[in-house]
GROMACS .gro file of N, CA and C in nm:
model
  237
    1UNK      N    1   8.389  10.651   9.267
    1UNK     CA    2   8.465  10.670   9.389
    1UNK      C    3   8.612  10.648   9.359
    2UNK      N    4   8.696  10.734   9.411
    2UNK     CA    5   8.838  10.725   9.384
    2UNK      C    6   8.918  10.673   9.501
    3UNK      N    7   8.854  10.616   9.598
    3UNK     CA    8   8.924  10.562   9.714
    3UNK      C    9   8.929  10.662   9.827
    4UNK      N   10   9.014  10.633   9.923
    4UNK     CA   11   9.025  10.723  10.036
    4UNK      C   12   8.928  10.687  10.146
    5UNK      N   13   8.850  10.783  10.191
    5UNK     CA   14   8.760  10.765  10.305
    5UNK      C   15   8.633  10.690  10.265
    6UNK      N   16   8.588  10.602  10.353
    6UNK     CA   17   8.460  10.535  10.333
    6UNK      C   18   8.349  10.612  10.400
    7UNK      N   19   8.385  10.709  10.483
    7UNK     CA   20   8.285  10.797  10.545
    7UNK      C   21   8.248  10.757  10.685
    8UNK      N   22   8.242  10.854  10.773
    8UNK     CA   23   8.185  10.837  10.905
    8UNK      C   24   8.270  10.771  11.011
    9UNK      N   25   8.374  10.697  10.977
    9UNK     CA   26   8.449  10.624  11.077
    9UNK      C   27   8.569  10.707  11.122
   10UNK      N   28   8.602  10.697  11.251
   10UNK     CA   29   8.719  10.767  11.304
   10UNK      C   30   8.797  10.672  11.393
   11UNK      N   31   8.918  10.713  11.431
   11UNK     CA   32   9.001  10.630  11.516
   11UNK      C   33   9.094  10.544  11.435
   12UNK      N   34   9.146  10.440  11.498
   12UNK     CA   35   9.240  10.349  11.433
   12UNK      C   36   9.182  10.209  11.424
   13UNK      N   37   9.232  10.135  11.325
   13UNK     CA   38   9.199   9.993  11.310
   13UNK      C   39   9.324   9.912  11.341
   14UNK      N   40   9.303   9.791  11.388
   14UNK     CA   41   9.412   9.696  11.404
   14UNK      C   42   9.396   9.592  11.295
   15UNK      N   43   9.496   9.583  11.208
   15UNK     CA   44   9.496   9.488  11.096
   15UNK      C   45   9.612   9.392  11.113
   16UNK      N   46   9.610   9.283  11.038
   16UNK     CA   47   9.725   9.194  11.030
   16UNK      C   48   9.780   9.211  10.889
   17UNK      N   49   9.904   9.261  10.881
   17UNK     CA   50   9.969   9.287  10.753
   17UNK      C   51  10.098   9.206  10.748
   18UNK      N   52  10.105   9.114  10.653
   18UNK     CA   53  10.222   9.027  10.638
   18UNK      C   54  10.258   8.960  10.771
   19UNK      N   55  10.154   8.917  10.842
   19UNK     CA   56  10.173   8.843  10.966
   19UNK      C   57  10.197   8.926  11.091
   20UNK      N   58  10.201   9.059  11.076
   20UNK     CA   59  10.225   9.147  11.190
   20UNK      C   60  10.104   9.235  11.217
   21UNK      N   61  10.079   9.263  11.345
   21UNK     CA   62   9.972   9.356  11.382
   21UNK      C   63  10.016   9.497  11.343
   22UNK      N   64   9.930   9.568  11.270
   22UNK     CA   65   9.958   9.706  11.228
   22UNK      C   66   9.835   9.791  11.251
   23UNK      N   67   9.856   9.915  11.289
   23UNK     CA   68   9.745  10.010  11.306
   23UNK      C   69   9.742  10.104  11.186
   24UNK      N   70   9.620  10.143  11.149
   24UNK     CA   71   9.602  10.244  11.044
   24UNK      C   72   9.474  10.320  11.074
   25UNK      N   73   9.457  10.436  11.013
   25UNK     CA   74   9.335  10.513  11.037
   25UNK      C   75   9.211  10.437  10.991
   26UNK      N   76   9.104  10.447  11.067
   26UNK     CA   77   8.976  10.385  11.029
   26UNK      C   78   8.911  10.467  10.918
   27UNK      N   79   8.821  10.403  10.845
   27UNK     CA   80   8.741  10.471  10.745
   27UNK      C   81   8.806  10.483  10.609
   28UNK      N   82   8.917  10.411  10.588
   28UNK     CA   83   8.986  10.419  10.460
   28UNK      C   84   8.955  10.298  10.373
   29UNK      N   85   8.962  10.318  10.242
   29UNK     CA   86   8.956  10.206  10.149
   29UNK      C   87   9.098  10.151  10.131
   30UNK      N   88   9.107  10.035  10.069
   30UNK     CA   89   9.234   9.964  10.061
   30UNK      C   90   9.346  10.047  10.000
   31UNK      N   91   9.319  10.120   9.892
   31UNK     CA   92   9.426  10.198   9.830
   31UNK      C   93   9.485  10.300   9.927
   32UNK      N   94   9.401  10.365  10.004
   32UNK     CA   95   9.448  10.464  10.102
   32UNK      C   96   9.517  10.398  10.221
   33UNK      N   97   9.472  10.280  10.260
   33UNK     CA   98   9.538  10.206  10.369
   33UNK      C   99   9.681  10.171  10.328
   34UNK      N  100   9.699  10.126  10.205
   34UNK     CA  101   9.834  10.091  10.159
   34UNK      C  102   9.927  10.211  10.169
   35UNK      N  103   9.879  10.328  10.126
   35UNK     CA  104   9.960  10.450  10.135
   35UNK      C  105   9.988  10.483  10.281
   36UNK      N  106   9.887  10.473  10.367
   36UNK     CA  107   9.904  10.504  10.509
   36UNK      C  108  10.007  10.411  10.574
   37UNK      N  109  10.019  10.290  10.523
   37UNK     CA  110  10.115  10.194  10.577
   37UNK      C  111  10.253  10.206  10.513
   38UNK      N  112  10.267  10.300  10.417
   38UNK     CA  113  10.398  10.325  10.358
   38UNK      C  114  10.427  10.252  10.229
   39UNK      N  115  10.328  10.188  10.170
   39UNK     CA  116  10.348  10.117  10.043
   39UNK      C  117  10.322  10.210   9.926
   40UNK      N  118  10.382  10.179   9.813
   40UNK     CA  119  10.352  10.245   9.686
   40UNK      C  120  10.256  10.153   9.612
   41UNK      N  121  10.127  10.185   9.608
   41UNK     CA  122  10.028  10.093   9.553
   41UNK      C  123  10.057  10.040   9.413
   42UNK      N  124  10.123  10.118   9.331
   42UNK     CA  125  10.149  10.070   9.194
   42UNK      C  126  10.256   9.961   9.191
   43UNK      N  127  10.324   9.939   9.304
   43UNK     CA  128  10.432   9.841   9.309
   43UNK      C  129  10.400   9.719   9.395
   44UNK      N  130  10.272   9.697   9.428
   44UNK     CA  131  10.239   9.584   9.515
   44UNK      C  132  10.123   9.502   9.458
   45UNK      N  133  10.117   9.380   9.506
   45UNK     CA  134  10.004   9.289   9.484
   45UNK      C  135   9.949   9.261   9.624
   46UNK      N  136   9.815   9.256   9.637
   46UNK     CA  137   9.755   9.241   9.769
   46UNK      C  138   9.663   9.120   9.775
   47UNK      N  139   9.687   9.035   9.876
   47UNK     CA  140   9.591   8.931   9.913
   47UNK      C  141   9.511   8.989  10.029
   48UNK      N  142   9.380   8.999  10.011
   48UNK     CA  143   9.292   9.062  10.109
   48UNK      C  144   9.200   8.956  10.165
   49UNK      N  145   9.218   8.921  10.292
   49UNK     CA  146   9.138   8.817  10.357
   49UNK      C  147   9.136   8.688  10.275
   50UNK      N  148   9.253   8.649  10.225
   50UNK     CA  149   9.266   8.522  10.155
   50UNK      C  150   9.238   8.525  10.006
   51UNK      N  151   9.207   8.642   9.950
   51UNK     CA  152   9.173   8.654   9.808
   51UNK      C  153   9.263   8.758   9.743
   52UNK      N  154   9.326   8.721   9.630
   52UNK     CA  155   9.402   8.820   9.554
   52UNK      C  156   9.301   8.920   9.500
   53UNK      N  157   9.318   9.046   9.539
   53UNK     CA  158   9.220   9.148   9.504
   53UNK      C  159   9.271   9.229   9.385
   54UNK      N  160   9.194   9.230   9.274
   54UNK     CA  161   9.235   9.309   9.158
   54UNK      C  162   9.251   9.457   9.194
   55UNK      N  163   9.350   9.520   9.138
   55UNK     CA  164   9.383   9.660   9.166
   55UNK      C  165   9.265   9.753   9.142
   56UNK      N  166   9.181   9.725   9.045
   56UNK     CA  167   9.068   9.815   9.016
   56UNK      C  168   8.961   9.812   9.125
   57UNK      N  169   8.967   9.714   9.215
   57UNK     CA  170   8.872   9.708   9.327
   57UNK      C  171   8.923   9.778   9.453
   58UNK      N  172   9.051   9.812   9.459
   58UNK     CA  173   9.109   9.871   9.579
   58UNK      C  174   9.040  10.000   9.622
   59UNK      N  175   9.008  10.093   9.531
   59UNK     CA  176   8.947  10.220   9.575
   59UNK      C  177   8.809  10.204   9.638
   60UNK      N  178   8.740  10.094   9.610
   60UNK     CA  179   8.605  10.074   9.664
   60UNK      C  180   8.602   9.970   9.776
   61UNK      N  181   8.718   9.912   9.810
   61UNK     CA  182   8.722   9.806   9.911
   61UNK      C  183   8.745   9.864  10.050
   62UNK      N  184   8.639   9.870  10.133
   62UNK     CA  185   8.660   9.919  10.269
   62UNK      C  186   8.746   9.821  10.349
   63UNK      N  187   8.823   9.875  10.439
   63UNK     CA  188   8.907   9.795  10.528
   63UNK      C  189   8.854   9.814  10.670
   64UNK      N  190   8.831   9.702  10.739
   64UNK     CA  191   8.773   9.708  10.873
   64UNK      C  192   8.862   9.632  10.971
   65UNK      N  193   8.834   9.652  11.099
   65UNK     CA  194   8.908   9.587  11.208
   65UNK      C  195   8.926   9.438  11.180
   66UNK      N  196   9.047   9.388  11.202
   66UNK     CA  197   9.083   9.247  11.192
   66UNK      C  198   9.096   9.194  11.050
   67UNK      N  199   9.088   9.280  10.947
   67UNK     CA  200   9.116   9.233  10.811
   67UNK      C  201   9.261   9.185  10.805
   68UNK      N  202   9.287   9.092  10.713
   68UNK     CA  203   9.420   9.035  10.698
   68UNK      C  204   9.470   9.067  10.557
   69UNK      N  205   9.586   9.132  10.551
   69UNK     CA  206   9.648   9.168  10.423
   69UNK      C  207   9.783   9.099  10.411
   70UNK      N  208   9.808   9.045  10.294
   70UNK     CA  209   9.943   9.002  10.258
   70UNK      C  210   9.982   9.092  10.142
   71UNK      N  211  10.086   9.170  10.161
   71UNK     CA  212  10.129   9.267  10.061
   71UNK      C  213  10.264   9.224  10.008
   72UNK      N  214  10.271   9.203   9.876
   72UNK     CA  215  10.395   9.161   9.811
   72UNK      C  216  10.441   9.275   9.722
   73UNK      N  217  10.564   9.321   9.745
   73UNK     CA  218  10.620   9.429   9.664
   73UNK      C  219  10.684   9.370   9.539
   74UNK      N  220  10.651   9.430   9.426
   74UNK     CA  221  10.707   9.388   9.298
   74UNK      C  222  10.841   9.459   9.280
   75UNK      N  223  10.944   9.379   9.252
   75UNK     CA  224  11.078   9.434   9.235
   75UNK      C  225  11.127   9.399   9.096
   76UNK      N  226  11.166   9.501   9.021
   76UNK     CA  227  11.220   9.478   8.887
   76UNK      C  228  11.365   9.436   8.896
   77UNK      N  229  11.412   9.381   8.788
   77UNK     CA  230  11.552   9.342   8.785
   77UNK      C  231  11.575   9.237   8.680
   78UNK      N  232  11.685   9.179   8.684
   78UNK     CA  233  11.720   9.076   8.588
   78UNK      C  234  11.871   9.063   8.581
   79UNK      N  235  11.913   8.974   8.494
   79UNK     CA  236  12.057   8.958   8.482
   79UNK      C  237  12.099   8.958   8.339
   0.00000   0.00000   0.00000
């Protein structure tokens, strides 16, 4: 499975993302939810319901109503 739709679900979900209520399409796996919310998945780390979720699990991780995401964007730089 490459992520995207989990199948059969329609409508919107209400999630908590970085402490704020956010809506996204229902029936998506985590990688697709991140894109729907405007994130670039290759540049973020995700805590999913209190657990740091490895990137290789995102395409198979369904997201359902009331899930809690903390999304941290990785920023390059230095001095």
